[in-house]
Amino acid sequence: MASMALTTGTAQAIVGGNPASTKDFPWLLSFEQLIQRSDDTVASWAHECGATLVGPNKALTAAHCVPGLIPDRARVVQGRDKTSSRDGKTVKVDSIWSHPEFDGIPANGNDVAVLTLRESLPGPYLTIASADDADLYTSGQQATIAGWGAVRSNGRLSGQLRAAQVSVYSEEACAEDYPTDEPRNGQFCAGFPEGGVDTCQGDSGGPFIVDGKVAGVVSWGNGCADHGSAGVYANVATYAPLLRHQIGDVPAEETVRAG
Ligand code: ARG
């Protein structure tokens, strides 16, 4: 897999990425949940997913990151590159909105959720793609992916933020990789046909950034970075009216487009 990443000629999240700093991704949040593992006596906070700060107290994530989750057992961390450190600022979640038509299966679409935080976090807040951003999804668009997820299929979480670049697929190329799941409704594919660079477990809910906007939310894939299995992302533009309603208006001077 690692050698494949080299053949793509891109920055080698994430699979095939490079270590990154939240200083360069100030709106990227680690979404932690209070988890009781079977061998633990007490529950502890653990990184589960990524999320994007899109308003002072609003974070965009994936619906499959929140089923059955009680807000009390959820929090986000801003500005922590290494999950083992205590850097950055932690804010608890006040309420959780999940797309009402999400059926528990990411491949069926609607894999978007918005967290409302108990306190406001400092900006910048990343701008979400809107209905007139169709150009962000044209085949070959370059995108940035970032997260604390696994660096290979079935691997452990990275523990260190990583980022990489991938390309948007055409609908046809996406359907070739997933002929039965047809990830077309409210979803799109991205990666490289030869594999090597992709999001992976633990990156879910994080942003897929094109032209400085959140164009996608990390949703699913067959394995990670495998040849012929692109990463699949929720299409933010498709859900923009619903998301905007949940996020509310963010003063334009406080929003940014990532550089
Ligand atoms: N479902 C995964 C998560 O919960 C994300 C998987 C993305 N997979 C991929 N091959 N791009 O973290």
Coordinates of C-alpha atoms and ligand atoms in Angstrom, one line a residue:
M1 CA 0.0 0.0 0.0
A2 CA 2.7 2.5 1.0
S3 CA 4.5 1.9 -2.3
M4 CA 1.3 2.6 -4.2
A5 CA 1.0 5.9 -2.5
L6 CA 4.4 6.8 -4.0
T7 CA 3.2 6.0 -7.5
T8 CA 0.4 8.6 -7.2
G9 CA 2.9 11.4 -7.1
T10 CA 0.8 13.2 -4.5
A11 CA 1.4 14.1 -0.9
Q12 CA 1.5 10.9 0.8
A13 CA -4.8 10.8 6.5
I14 CA -5.5 8.8 6.6
V15 CA -3.8 6.4 4.3
G16 CA -0.9 7.7 2.3
G17 CA -0.8 11.1 4.0
N18 CA 1.6 13.3 5.8
P19 CA 1.6 14.5 9.4
A20 CA -0.3 17.8 9.7
S21 CA -1.0 20.4 12.3
T22 CA -4.3 21.8 13.5
K23 CA -2.7 25.2 13.1
D24 CA -3.2 24.6 9.4
F25 CA -6.6 23.1 9.9
P26 CA -8.0 25.3 12.8
W27 CA -11.6 24.3 12.1
L28 CA -10.9 20.6 12.2
L29 CA -12.2 19.0 15.4
S30 CA -11.6 15.7 17.0
F31 CA -15.0 14.3 17.9
E32 CA -14.7 12.4 21.2
Q33 CA -17.2 10.1 22.8
L34 CA -17.3 8.6 26.3
I35 CA -16.8 5.0 25.6
Q36 CA -16.9 2.0 27.9
R37 CA -14.8 -0.8 26.3
S38 CA -15.5 -4.3 27.5
D39 CA -12.2 -4.6 29.4
D40 CA -12.5 -1.2 31.1
T41 CA -14.1 -0.6 34.4
V42 CA -14.7 3.1 33.7
A43 CA -15.7 4.9 30.5
S44 CA -13.2 7.2 29.0
W45 CA -13.1 9.8 26.3
A46 CA -11.9 8.5 23.0
H47 CA -11.5 10.0 19.5
E48 CA -14.3 8.5 17.4
C49 CA -14.7 10.7 14.3
G50 CA -13.7 14.0 12.7
A51 CA -15.9 17.1 12.6
T52 CA -15.6 20.5 11.1
L53 CA -16.3 23.8 12.9
V54 CA -18.7 25.6 10.6
G55 CA -20.1 28.2 13.1
P56 CA -19.2 29.4 16.6
N57 CA -21.0 26.5 18.2
K58 CA -21.8 24.3 15.2
A59 CA -19.8 21.3 14.0
L60 CA -20.6 19.2 10.9
T61 CA -20.0 15.5 11.1
A62 CA -21.3 12.2 9.8
A63 CA -24.7 10.7 10.8
H64 CA -23.1 7.3 11.3
C65 CA -20.9 8.8 14.0
V66 CA -23.9 9.6 16.3
P67 CA -26.6 6.9 16.3
G68 CA -27.8 6.4 19.9
L69 CA -25.3 8.9 21.2
I70 CA -26.4 11.0 24.2
P71 CA -25.1 14.6 23.9
D72 CA -23.7 14.2 27.5
R73 CA -21.3 11.5 26.2
A74 CA -20.0 13.7 23.3
R75 CA -17.5 16.5 23.1
V76 CA -15.2 18.0 20.5
V77 CA -11.5 19.1 20.8
Q78 CA -10.1 22.0 18.9
G79 CA -6.3 22.4 18.4
R80 CA -5.0 19.0 19.4
D81 CA -2.6 17.4 16.9
K82 CA -1.8 14.3 19.0
T83 CA -4.8 12.6 20.5
S84 CA -2.7 11.5 23.5
S85 CA -1.8 15.1 24.4
R86 CA -4.0 17.5 26.5
D87 CA -3.5 20.4 24.1
G88 CA -6.3 22.5 22.8
K89 CA -9.8 23.3 24.0
T90 CA -12.5 20.8 24.8
V91 CA -16.2 21.7 24.5
K92 CA -19.1 19.4 25.3
V93 CA -22.0 18.8 22.9
D94 CA -25.4 20.3 23.8
S95 CA -27.5 18.7 21.1
I96 CA -27.2 16.5 18.1
W97 CA -29.1 16.7 14.8
S98 CA -28.8 13.8 12.4
H99 CA -30.3 13.7 9.0
P100 CA -33.9 12.4 9.6
E101 CA -33.6 10.0 6.7
F102 CA -30.3 8.4 7.6
D103 CA -31.2 4.7 8.0
G104 CA -28.0 3.6 9.7
I105 CA -26.3 2.5 6.5
P106 CA -23.8 5.1 5.1
A107 CA -24.1 3.5 1.6
N108 CA -27.8 4.5 1.6
G109 CA -26.9 8.2 1.9
N110 CA -27.9 11.0 4.2
D111 CA -24.8 10.5 6.2
V112 CA -24.6 14.1 7.7
A113 CA -25.1 15.4 11.2
V114 CA -24.7 18.7 13.0
L115 CA -23.5 19.1 16.6
T116 CA -24.5 22.1 18.6
L117 CA -21.8 22.9 21.2
R118 CA -22.4 24.1 24.7
E119 CA -19.9 27.0 24.2
S120 CA -18.7 28.9 21.2
L121 CA -15.2 28.1 19.9
P122 CA -13.0 30.7 18.2
G123 CA -13.0 30.8 14.5
P124 CA -12.3 30.6 11.7
Y125 CA -15.3 28.7 10.6
L126 CA -15.1 26.8 7.4
T127 CA -17.7 27.6 4.7
I128 CA -19.9 24.7 3.6
A129 CA -20.6 24.1 -0.1
S130 CA -23.9 25.4 -1.3
A131 CA -26.4 24.3 -4.0
D132 CA -24.6 26.4 -6.6
D133 CA -21.2 24.8 -6.0
A134 CA -21.7 22.0 -8.5
D135 CA -18.2 22.8 -10.0
L136 CA -16.6 21.5 -6.8
Y137 CA -17.7 18.0 -7.7
T138 CA -16.4 17.7 -11.3
S139 CA -14.1 14.8 -12.0
G140 CA -10.5 15.5 -11.3
Q141 CA -11.0 18.3 -8.8
Q142 CA -8.2 18.2 -6.2
A143 CA -9.3 17.9 -2.6
T144 CA -7.7 17.9 0.8
I145 CA -8.6 15.2 3.4
A146 CA -7.5 15.3 7.0
G147 CA -8.0 13.3 10.2
W148 CA -6.8 11.2 13.0
G149 CA -8.0 7.9 11.5
A150 CA -6.2 4.7 10.7
V151 CA -3.2 4.8 8.3
R152 CA -4.2 1.5 6.7
S153 CA -7.2 -0.9 6.5
N154 CA -7.9 -2.5 9.9
G155 CA -5.1 -0.4 11.4
R156 CA -5.1 1.5 14.6
L157 CA -6.0 5.2 14.8
S158 CA -3.1 7.3 13.8
G159 CA -2.9 9.3 17.1
Q160 CA -1.4 12.2 15.0
L161 CA -3.4 14.4 12.6
R162 CA -2.6 13.6 9.0
A163 CA -3.6 15.1 5.7
A164 CA -3.5 14.1 2.0
Q165 CA -4.8 15.1 -1.4
V166 CA -7.2 13.1 -3.5
S167 CA -9.1 13.6 -6.7
V168 CA -12.9 13.7 -7.2
Y169 CA -14.2 10.8 -9.4
S170 CA -16.8 11.0 -12.1
E171 CA -20.1 9.3 -11.4
E172 CA -19.2 6.6 -13.9
A173 CA -15.9 5.9 -12.3
C174 CA -17.6 5.8 -8.9
A175 CA -20.2 3.3 -10.2
E176 CA -17.5 1.1 -11.6
D177 CA -16.0 0.8 -8.1
Y178 CA -19.4 0.2 -6.5
P179 CA -21.7 -1.3 -9.0
T180 CA -24.3 -2.6 -6.5
D181 CA -24.1 0.2 -3.9
E182 CA -24.5 2.9 -6.4
P183 CA -23.1 5.7 -4.3
R184 CA -24.7 8.4 -6.4
N185 CA -27.5 9.9 -4.5
G186 CA -26.1 12.6 -2.2
Q187 CA -22.7 11.0 -2.4
F188 CA -19.6 11.0 -4.5
C189 CA -16.3 9.1 -4.8
A190 CA -12.7 10.3 -4.5
G191 CA -9.3 8.9 -4.4
F192 CA -7.0 7.3 -7.0
P193 CA -7.9 4.3 -9.3
E194 CA -4.6 2.7 -8.2
G195 CA -5.4 3.3 -4.5
G196 CA -2.8 4.3 -2.0
V197 CA -4.4 7.5 -0.6
D198 CA -7.7 7.6 1.2
T199 CA -9.6 8.3 4.3
C200 CA -10.0 5.4 6.7
Q201 CA -11.7 4.4 10.0
G202 CA -11.6 7.3 12.5
D203 CA -11.6 9.9 9.7
S204 CA -15.4 9.7 9.3
G205 CA -17.3 12.9 9.8
G206 CA -14.3 14.9 8.8
P207 CA -14.2 17.4 5.9
F208 CA -13.4 16.8 2.2
I209 CA -12.2 20.3 1.2
V210 CA -12.4 21.5 -2.4
D211 CA -11.5 25.1 -3.3
G212 CA -11.5 26.0 0.4
K213 CA -15.0 24.8 1.1
V214 CA -16.4 21.7 2.9
A215 CA -17.6 19.8 -0.2
G216 CA -17.9 16.4 1.5
V217 CA -18.1 14.5 4.7
V218 CA -16.1 11.3 5.1
S219 CA -18.6 8.5 4.9
W220 CA -17.5 5.0 3.8
G221 CA -15.5 2.9 1.5
N222 CA -14.6 -0.8 0.8
G223 CA -11.4 -1.1 2.9
C224 CA -9.1 1.9 2.8
A225 CA -7.0 3.0 -0.1
D226 CA -7.5 -0.3 -2.0
H227 CA -7.1 -0.5 -5.7
G228 CA -10.6 -0.2 -7.3
S229 CA -12.3 1.0 -4.1
A230 CA -12.6 4.7 -3.9
G231 CA -13.5 6.6 -0.7
V232 CA -17.2 7.7 -0.6
Y233 CA -18.2 11.1 0.8
A234 CA -21.6 12.7 1.6
N235 CA -22.2 15.5 -0.8
V236 CA -22.6 18.7 1.3
A237 CA -24.1 20.7 -1.6
T238 CA -27.0 18.2 -1.8
Y239 CA -27.8 18.7 1.8
A240 CA -26.9 22.4 2.0
P241 CA -30.4 23.8 2.6
L242 CA -31.0 21.3 5.5
L243 CA -27.5 21.9 6.9
R244 CA -27.8 25.7 6.6
H245 CA -31.0 25.5 8.6
Q246 CA -29.2 23.6 11.3
I247 CA -26.1 25.8 11.3
G248 CA -27.8 29.1 11.0
D249 CA -26.2 32.3 9.6
V250 CA -22.5 32.7 10.3
P251 CA -21.2 36.3 9.9
A252 CA -19.3 36.4 6.6
E253 CA -16.3 38.0 8.1
E254 CA -15.9 35.1 10.5
T255 CA -16.0 32.4 7.8
V256 CA -13.0 31.4 5.8
R257 CA -12.2 29.4 2.7
A258 CA -9.2 27.2 3.4
G259 CA -6.1 28.3 1.6
Ligands
ARG1 N1 -16.6 4.7 8.1 C1 -15.3 5.2 8.4 C2 -15.3 5.8 9.7 O1 -16.2 5.6 10.5 C3 -14.7 6.0 7.3 C4 -14.4 5.2 6.2 C5 -13.9 5.9 5.0 N2 -13.4 4.8 4.2 C6 -12.7 5.0 3.0 N3 -12.2 4.0 2.5 N4 -12.6 6.2 2.5 O2 -14.3 6.4 10.2

